Tab-separated table of C-alpha atoms in Angstrom:
chain	number	residue	atom	x	y	z
L	265	GLY	CA	-17.112	102.500	-138.579
L	266	LYS	CA	-16.744	99.641	-136.076
L	267	MET	CA	-17.063	95.999	-136.948
L	268	ARG	CA	-20.496	94.518	-136.425
L	269	PRO	CA	-22.343	91.241	-137.061
L	270	LEU	CA	-24.097	90.910	-140.392
L	271	THR	CA	-27.837	91.457	-140.464
L	272	GLU	CA	-30.108	88.587	-141.486
L	273	GLU	CA	-30.476	90.014	-145.009
L	274	GLU	CA	-26.731	90.656	-145.388
L	275	THR	CA	-25.977	87.098	-144.231
L	276	LYS	CA	-28.442	85.695	-146.769
L	277	VAL	CA	-26.916	87.636	-149.682
L	278	PHE	CA	-23.362	86.830	-148.601
L	279	PHE	CA	-23.984	83.106	-148.121
L	280	GLU	CA	-25.777	82.844	-151.459
L	281	LYS	CA	-22.707	84.244	-153.213
L	282	LEU	CA	-20.278	82.145	-151.157
L	283	SER	CA	-22.245	78.915	-151.677
L	284	LYS	CA	-21.734	79.222	-155.437
L	285	TYR	CA	-18.092	78.356	-154.814
L	286	ILE	CA	-17.996	76.151	-151.724
L	287	GLY	CA	-21.594	74.920	-151.377
L	288	ARG	CA	-22.477	73.380	-148.045
L	289	ASN	CA	-18.883	73.666	-146.882
L	290	ILE	CA	-19.909	77.063	-145.499
L	291	LYS	CA	-20.886	75.041	-142.460
L	292	LEU	CA	-17.246	74.029	-141.946
L	293	LEU	CA	-16.230	77.689	-141.718
L	294	ILE	CA	-18.672	78.342	-138.901
L	295	GLU	CA	-18.646	75.078	-136.940
L	296	ARG	CA	-14.876	74.719	-136.493
L	297	LYS	CA	-13.535	72.382	-133.822
L	298	ASP	CA	-10.193	74.103	-133.296
L	299	GLU	CA	-11.417	77.647	-132.556
L	300	ASP	CA	-14.518	79.843	-132.766
L	301	TYR	CA	-14.707	82.016	-135.886
L	302	CYS	CA	-17.265	84.544	-137.075
L	303	PHE	CA	-18.072	86.893	-139.944
L	304	ARG	CA	-18.035	90.629	-139.258
L	305	LEU	CA	-18.860	93.674	-141.377
L	306	GLN	CA	-16.827	96.866	-141.492
L	307	LYS	CA	-17.062	99.607	-144.099
L	308	ALA	CA	-19.123	97.341	-146.405
L	309	ARG	CA	-16.463	94.595	-146.290
L	310	VAL	CA	-17.008	91.149	-144.728
L	311	TYR	CA	-14.196	89.735	-142.585
L	312	TYR	CA	-13.673	86.174	-141.343
L	313	VAL	CA	-11.957	86.285	-137.969
L	314	SER	CA	-11.426	84.223	-134.816
L	315	THR	CA	-13.587	85.506	-131.969
L	316	GLU	CA	-10.626	85.378	-129.570
L	317	TRP	CA	-8.538	87.618	-131.816
L	318	PHE	CA	-11.519	89.856	-132.492
L	319	VAL	CA	-12.152	90.421	-128.779
L	320	PHE	CA	-8.456	91.134	-128.177
L	321	VAL	CA	-8.331	93.718	-130.972
L	322	LEU	CA	-11.456	95.453	-129.693
L	323	CYS	CA	-9.964	95.577	-126.193
L	324	VAL	CA	-6.795	97.220	-127.498
L	325	VAL	CA	-8.257	99.522	-130.142
L	326	PHE	CA	-11.424	100.683	-128.427
L	327	GLY	CA	-10.220	100.622	-124.826
L	328	LYS	CA	-12.679	97.972	-123.696
L	329	MET	CA	-11.998	95.142	-121.255
L	330	ARG	CA	-8.514	93.664	-121.234
L	331	PRO	CA	-6.768	90.803	-119.390
L	332	LEU	CA	-5.086	91.696	-116.106
L	333	THR	CA	-1.330	92.131	-116.107
L	334	GLU	CA	0.834	89.778	-114.044
L	335	GLU	CA	1.174	92.357	-111.268
L	336	GLU	CA	-2.549	93.175	-111.272
L	337	THR	CA	-3.382	89.469	-111.087
L	338	LYS	CA	-1.027	89.021	-108.118
L	339	VAL	CA	-2.541	91.920	-106.164
L	340	PHE	CA	-6.106	90.857	-107.003
L	341	PHE	CA	-5.599	87.196	-106.103
L	342	GLU	CA	-3.879	88.097	-102.818
L	343	LYS	CA	-6.947	90.064	-101.777
L	344	LEU	CA	-9.389	87.423	-103.030
L	345	SER	CA	-7.509	84.576	-101.310
L	346	LYS	CA	-8.155	86.227	-97.932
L	347	TYR	CA	-11.792	85.205	-98.335
L	348	ILE	CA	-11.863	82.056	-100.455
L	349	GLY	CA	-8.292	80.741	-100.229
L	350	ARG	CA	-7.351	78.128	-102.814
L	351	ASN	CA	-10.929	78.059	-104.096
L	352	ILE	CA	-9.799	80.742	-106.548
L	353	LYS	CA	-8.851	77.778	-108.705
L	354	LEU	CA	-12.517	76.752	-108.901
L	355	LEU	CA	-13.423	80.118	-110.430
L	356	ILE	CA	-10.953	79.672	-113.260
L	357	GLU	CA	-11.025	75.922	-113.938
L	358	ARG	CA	-14.767	75.482	-114.277
L	359	LYS	CA	-16.244	72.394	-115.911
L	360	ASP	CA	-19.496	73.983	-117.049
L	361	GLU	CA	-18.177	76.967	-118.994
L	362	ASP	CA	-15.017	79.009	-119.585
L	363	TYR	CA	-14.744	82.113	-117.410
L	364	CYS	CA	-12.080	84.779	-117.136
L	365	PHE	CA	-11.222	87.979	-115.283
L	366	ARG	CA	-11.104	91.212	-117.251
L	367	LEU	CA	-10.209	94.798	-116.377
L	368	GLN	CA	-12.148	97.872	-117.448
L	369	LYS	CA	-11.731	101.363	-116.003
L	370	ALA	CA	-9.810	99.983	-112.983
L	371	ARG	CA	-12.599	97.483	-112.191
L	372	VAL	CA	-12.184	93.701	-112.368
L	373	TYR	CA	-15.035	91.700	-113.901
L	374	TYR	CA	-15.650	87.943	-113.850
L	375	VAL	CA	-17.356	86.953	-117.075
L	376	SER	CA	-17.980	83.906	-119.258
L	377	THR	CA	-16.021	83.976	-122.506
L	378	GLU	CA	-19.229	83.283	-124.441
L	379	ILE	CA	-20.931	86.406	-123.089
L	380	MET	CA	-17.768	88.407	-123.655
L	381	HIS	CA	-17.688	87.352	-127.295
L	382	ARG	CA	-21.327	88.320	-127.749
L	383	ALA	CA	-20.717	91.702	-126.156
L	384	VAL	CA	-18.219	92.777	-128.789
L	385	GLY	CA	-21.096	93.990	-130.928
L	386	VAL	CA	-22.099	96.477	-128.218
L	387	GLY	CA	-20.722	99.970	-128.652
L	388	ARG	CA	-18.392	101.260	-125.949
L	389	GLU	CA	-20.778	104.072	-125.080
L	390	HIS	CA	-23.565	101.556	-124.438
L	391	LEU	CA	-21.579	98.994	-122.411
L	392	ALA	CA	-22.153	99.780	-118.724
L	393	SER	CA	-21.085	96.469	-117.198
L	394	LEU	CA	-20.345	92.873	-118.109
L	395	GLY	CA	-20.343	89.853	-115.814
L	396	VAL	CA	-19.772	90.196	-112.069
L	397	CYS	CA	-17.747	93.126	-110.774
L	398	PHE	CA	-15.327	91.934	-108.074
L	399	GLY	CA	-14.004	95.357	-107.162
L	400	LYS	CA	-11.557	97.975	-108.334
L	401	PHE	CA	-7.950	99.071	-108.129
L	402	THR	CA	-7.172	102.269	-106.264
L	403	LYS	CA	-4.851	104.948	-107.614
L	404	THR	CA	-2.103	103.538	-105.388
L	405	GLY	CA	-2.407	100.078	-106.958
L	406	LYS	CA	-4.258	98.363	-104.112
L	407	PHE	CA	-7.393	96.312	-104.736
L	408	LYS	CA	-10.726	96.807	-102.960
L	409	LEU	CA	-13.364	94.069	-103.104
L	410	GLN	CA	-16.939	95.237	-103.689
L	411	ILE	CA	-20.231	93.907	-102.383
L	412	THR	CA	-21.212	93.061	-105.976
L	413	CYS	CA	-19.221	89.802	-105.771
L	414	ILE	CA	-20.793	88.601	-102.519
L	415	ASP	CA	-22.728	85.696	-104.065
L	416	ILE	CA	-19.510	84.176	-105.395
L	417	LEU	CA	-17.584	84.815	-102.171
L	418	ALA	CA	-20.405	83.256	-100.141
L	419	LYS	CA	-20.288	80.114	-102.278
L	420	TYR	CA	-16.564	79.535	-101.882
L	421	ALA	CA	-15.693	81.125	-98.527
L	422	LYS	CA	-13.920	78.902	-95.997
L	423	TYR	CA	-14.606	81.018	-92.929
L	424	LYS	CA	-17.977	82.513	-91.980
L	425	ILE	CA	-19.762	84.252	-89.133
L	426	TRP	CA	-23.485	84.501	-88.415
L	427	LEU	CA	-25.135	87.484	-86.775
L	428	LYS	CA	-27.964	87.579	-84.286
L	429	PRO	CA	-31.129	89.141	-85.763
L	430	SER	CA	-30.764	92.128	-83.414
L	431	SER	CA	-27.332	92.947	-84.915
L	432	GLU	CA	-28.104	92.587	-88.610
L	433	MET	CA	-29.325	96.156	-89.133
L	434	SER	CA	-26.282	97.611	-87.418
L	435	PHE	CA	-23.966	95.711	-89.755
L	436	LEU	CA	-26.041	96.773	-92.780
L	437	TYR	CA	-25.293	100.369	-91.825
L	438	ALA	CA	-21.551	99.701	-92.105
L	439	ASN	CA	-20.859	99.099	-88.405
L	440	HIS	CA	-18.364	96.577	-87.082
L	441	VAL	CA	-19.481	93.374	-85.340
L	442	LEU	CA	-19.322	93.106	-81.544
L	443	LYS	CA	-19.229	89.887	-79.560
L	444	ALA	CA	-22.787	90.615	-78.349
L	445	GLY	CA	-24.040	90.424	-81.942
L	446	LEU	CA	-22.176	87.243	-82.872
L	447	ALA	CA	-24.337	84.112	-83.078
L	448	ARG	CA	-21.898	81.637	-84.644
L	449	ILE	CA	-18.430	81.487	-86.140
L	450	THR	CA	-16.681	78.787	-88.171
L	451	GLU	CA	-14.461	76.545	-86.050
L	452	ASN	CA	-10.743	77.343	-86.077
L	453	THR	CA	-11.191	80.743	-87.679
L	454	PRO	CA	-7.962	82.699	-87.104
L	455	SER	CA	-7.724	86.410	-86.343
L	456	ASN	CA	-7.093	88.834	-89.226
L	457	GLN	CA	-8.974	86.465	-91.528
L	458	GLY	CA	-11.413	87.438	-94.266
L	459	VAL	CA	-14.892	86.114	-93.425
L	460	LEU	CA	-18.340	86.161	-94.983
L	461	VAL	CA	-21.095	87.538	-92.788
L	462	PHE	CA	-24.484	85.768	-92.808
L	463	SER	CA	-27.859	86.136	-91.152
L	464	MET	CA	-29.153	83.191	-89.119
L	465	ALA	CA	-31.231	82.320	-92.193
L	466	ASP	CA	-27.966	81.874	-94.164
L	467	ILE	CA	-28.501	85.013	-96.227
L	468	PRO	CA	-25.142	86.637	-97.100
L	469	LEU	CA	-25.071	90.148	-95.642
L	470	GLY	CA	-21.514	91.181	-96.439
L	471	PHE	CA	-17.928	90.446	-95.518
L	472	GLY	CA	-15.245	91.618	-93.144
L	473	THR	CA	-12.008	90.761	-91.327
L	474	THR	CA	-11.843	89.038	-87.947
L	475	VAL	CA	-10.214	90.785	-85.022
L	476	LYS	CA	-10.365	87.700	-82.819
L	477	SER	CA	-10.040	83.979	-83.487
L	478	THR	CA	-12.813	81.471	-82.760
L	479	GLN	CA	-11.186	80.602	-79.430
L	480	GLU	CA	-10.783	84.252	-78.425
L	481	CYS	CA	-14.407	85.013	-79.308
L	482	ARG	CA	-15.617	82.429	-76.794
L	483	HIS	CA	-14.022	84.308	-73.911
L	484	ALA	CA	-14.424	87.871	-75.178
L	485	ASP	CA	-16.417	90.587	-73.439
L	486	PRO	CA	-19.845	91.350	-75.021
L	487	THR	CA	-18.613	94.808	-76.053
L	488	ALA	CA	-15.412	93.495	-77.634
L	489	LEU	CA	-14.878	93.955	-81.364
L	490	VAL	CA	-14.784	90.616	-83.220
L	491	CYS	CA	-15.064	91.543	-86.917
L	492	LEU	CA	-14.210	94.667	-88.889
L	493	HIS	CA	-16.793	95.664	-91.479
L	494	GLN	CA	-15.587	95.681	-95.092
L	495	ALA	CA	-18.771	95.668	-97.185
L	496	ASP	CA	-22.498	94.968	-96.827
L	497	ILE	CA	-25.563	94.626	-99.051
L	498	GLY	CA	-26.901	97.939	-97.752
L	499	GLU	CA	-24.429	99.550	-100.144
L	500	TYR	CA	-26.795	98.720	-103.009
L	501	LEU	CA	-28.905	101.563	-101.629
L	502	ARG	CA	-26.268	103.793	-100.043
L	503	GLU	CA	-23.612	103.581	-102.762
L	504	GLU	CA	-25.577	102.523	-105.835
L	505	GLU	CA	-24.044	105.060	-108.226
L	506	HIS	CA	-20.484	104.068	-107.284
L	507	LEU	CA	-20.780	100.276	-107.554
L	508	VAL	CA	-20.513	99.975	-111.352
């Protein structure tokens, strides 16, 4: 009984009837400049509705993705800013396409509005994921970033570290980074700073939090801890069933 797009045959029959009254002006109903509208079928009735309103109603009625609350946005952005700082703005104010953050089952997704609109025709039971999952909220209200957003973090991160080839496997098994395994670190990286972890070939391996600043790393003992592990791409194998 949910709303769905019209089939090709239903569209043909409907437009033939509608064109008897408004002719080619049907085009003006579809190609509006103020807002996107669409035709949807429910219980044999055809409805003309804005896609924005349609998505909102589906989110509320069927329990699908919804916008983050003010408090959720604050907590999420505080965590995200540890890794990409003010570059959060670049995720929202994109010039190529409109993107937004949405919440579903405690997980935050980053998705283009166009894809989100197209996904409304997918039944709840069939929708496993949409867009890029940035992480999830815990039962205590804290936010945990997931490895699934690493490509975006790597693109916008301000601070980075690079591992020696001999230390890559250790990190990919969820171990912290020691000074002996550190090849490079971004200049002026402070301690307790979110950093992206790369191989020497510039392949993003994961992310973590620095224990020592760039200056402190230069004089640290080889066995000293320099970065706490937070997430790594090895989780795609170790934690596959829990990532989405």
